[in-house]
């Protein structure tokens, strides 16, 4: 959950906890209204607790380090032990941050020891 959504959830929960049961209880409530107010307060408290314990997302927007993207790439060819990639290549998963590959082109490998990749490649 992003910081903005977390703040929004906390504010909304506080409003539900305070305002709604108060509105119900101001008009000389009967038993049903007391139960309704209690359920609404409990829902607000549950939302508040849930929002407070959410951790930031680990997706692209929250990733530390570089963000590598390959989008709409062309064709790549490797021959005689060469390497071709139309996506993102991070040997052995080196570095930090996020990597994505979308609508990549064709990669062709011909010959012994040749290698081709069209997505995110973490191999050594």
Short mmCIF file of C-alpha atoms in Angstrom, two decimals:
data_model
loop_
_atom_site.label_atom_id
_atom_site.label_comp_id
_atom_site.label_asym_id
_atom_site.label_seq_id
_atom_site.Cartn_x
_atom_site.Cartn_y
_atom_site.Cartn_z
CA UNK A 1 0.00 0.00 0.00
CA UNK A 2 1.39 3.38 -0.95
CA UNK A 3 1.76 6.11 1.65
CA UNK A 4 -1.07 8.16 0.15
CA UNK A 5 -3.53 5.25 0.33
CA UNK A 6 -2.43 4.47 3.87
CA UNK A 7 -3.14 8.03 4.99
CA UNK A 8 -6.51 7.94 3.20
CA UNK A 9 -7.46 4.70 4.92
CA UNK A 10 -6.45 6.01 8.35
CA UNK A 11 -8.46 9.21 7.89
CA UNK A 12 -11.50 7.29 6.61
CA UNK A 13 -11.29 4.84 9.52
CA UNK A 14 -11.10 7.65 12.06
CA UNK A 15 -14.12 9.32 10.48
CA UNK A 16 -16.11 6.05 10.56
CA UNK A 17 -15.08 5.34 14.13
CA UNK A 18 -16.03 8.79 15.41
CA UNK A 19 -18.81 10.19 13.24
CA UNK A 20 -21.12 7.35 12.30
CA UNK A 21 -21.75 5.84 15.75
CA UNK A 22 -22.04 9.37 17.16
CA UNK A 23 -24.74 10.14 14.59
CA UNK A 24 -26.64 6.97 15.57
CA UNK A 25 -26.33 7.59 19.30
CA UNK A 26 -27.48 11.24 19.33
CA UNK A 27 -31.14 10.35 18.72
CA UNK A 28 -31.99 8.29 21.86
CA UNK A 29 -31.11 4.93 20.32
CA UNK A 30 -32.99 1.71 20.78
CA UNK A 31 -31.29 -1.68 20.99
CA UNK A 32 -30.98 -2.09 17.21
CA UNK A 33 -29.36 1.30 16.80
CA UNK A 34 -26.88 0.53 19.59
CA UNK A 35 -25.94 -2.73 17.86
CA UNK A 36 -25.62 -0.91 14.51
CA UNK A 37 -23.41 1.76 16.05
CA UNK A 38 -21.22 -0.88 17.69
CA UNK A 39 -20.81 -2.81 14.43
CA UNK A 40 -19.92 0.36 12.53
CA UNK A 41 -17.37 1.38 15.17
CA UNK A 42 -15.83 -2.10 15.07
CA UNK A 43 -15.59 -1.94 11.27
CA UNK A 44 -13.86 1.43 11.50
CA UNK A 45 -11.40 0.15 14.10
CA UNK A 46 -10.68 -2.94 11.97
CA UNK A 47 -9.99 -0.72 8.94
CA UNK A 48 -7.71 1.49 11.01
CA UNK A 49 -5.71 -1.43 12.37
CA UNK A 50 -5.48 -2.99 8.90
CA UNK A 51 -4.22 0.26 7.35
CA UNK A 52 -1.64 0.82 10.07
CA UNK A 53 -0.09 -2.63 9.59
CA UNK A 54 0.21 -2.49 5.78
CA UNK A 55 3.74 -2.53 4.37
CA UNK A 56 4.78 -0.63 1.23
CA UNK A 57 4.45 -2.52 -2.04
CA UNK A 58 7.60 -4.04 -3.50
CA UNK A 59 6.61 -3.30 -7.09
CA UNK A 60 8.25 -0.92 -9.53
CA UNK A 61 7.13 2.29 -7.84
CA UNK A 62 8.54 1.33 -4.44
CA UNK A 63 11.66 -0.53 -5.65
CA UNK A 64 15.05 0.65 -4.51
CA UNK A 65 17.70 0.84 -7.17
CA UNK A 66 17.34 1.20 -10.92
CA UNK A 67 14.17 0.31 -12.78
CA UNK A 68 15.04 -1.57 -15.98
CA UNK A 69 12.35 -1.76 -18.69
CA UNK A 70 12.38 -3.23 -22.18
CA UNK A 71 9.32 -2.35 -24.27
CA UNK A 72 8.63 -2.93 -27.99
CA UNK A 73 12.18 -4.06 -28.80
CA UNK A 74 13.46 -5.25 -32.16
CA UNK A 75 15.01 -8.51 -33.32
CA UNK A 76 18.32 -9.87 -31.97
CA UNK A 77 20.48 -12.73 -33.28
CA UNK A 78 23.38 -14.60 -31.71
CA UNK A 79 25.70 -17.03 -33.52
CA UNK A 80 28.68 -19.22 -32.62
CA UNK A 81 28.57 -18.86 -28.83
CA UNK A 82 27.19 -15.33 -28.80
CA UNK A 83 24.39 -13.93 -26.70
CA UNK A 84 21.26 -12.07 -27.87
CA UNK A 85 18.63 -10.36 -25.76
CA UNK A 86 15.64 -8.22 -26.64
CA UNK A 87 14.72 -7.77 -22.98
CA UNK A 88 16.58 -6.98 -19.76
CA UNK A 89 19.74 -8.88 -18.86
CA UNK A 90 21.07 -8.93 -15.29
CA UNK A 91 23.69 -11.67 -15.04
CA UNK A 92 23.13 -13.66 -11.86
CA UNK A 93 20.41 -11.24 -10.76
CA UNK A 94 23.06 -8.56 -10.11
CA UNK A 95 21.93 -5.20 -8.83
CA UNK A 96 18.70 -4.19 -7.21
CA UNK A 97 15.47 -2.62 -8.35
CA UNK A 98 12.75 -3.82 -10.68
CA UNK A 99 12.94 -5.32 -14.17
CA UNK A 100 10.14 -5.69 -16.70
CA UNK A 101 9.94 -6.73 -20.34
CA UNK A 102 6.83 -6.07 -22.44
CA UNK A 103 6.11 -6.83 -26.09
CA UNK A 104 9.73 -7.68 -26.82
CA UNK A 105 11.02 -8.67 -30.25
CA UNK A 106 12.36 -12.02 -31.44
CA UNK A 107 15.70 -13.34 -30.24
CA UNK A 108 17.45 -16.13 -32.18
CA UNK A 109 20.48 -18.18 -31.12
CA UNK A 110 22.36 -20.40 -33.60
CA UNK A 111 25.46 -22.47 -32.96
CA UNK A 112 27.08 -24.12 -29.99
CA UNK A 113 26.98 -22.09 -26.77
CA UNK A 114 24.71 -19.40 -28.22
CA UNK A 115 22.01 -17.94 -26.01
CA UNK A 116 18.88 -15.87 -26.70
CA UNK A 117 16.40 -14.17 -24.37
CA UNK A 118 13.25 -12.12 -24.95
CA UNK A 119 12.35 -11.29 -21.36
CA UNK A 120 14.15 -10.65 -18.09
CA UNK A 121 17.29 -12.82 -17.89
CA UNK A 122 18.97 -13.41 -14.51
CA UNK A 123 21.16 -16.36 -15.54
CA UNK A 124 24.93 -16.20 -14.91
#
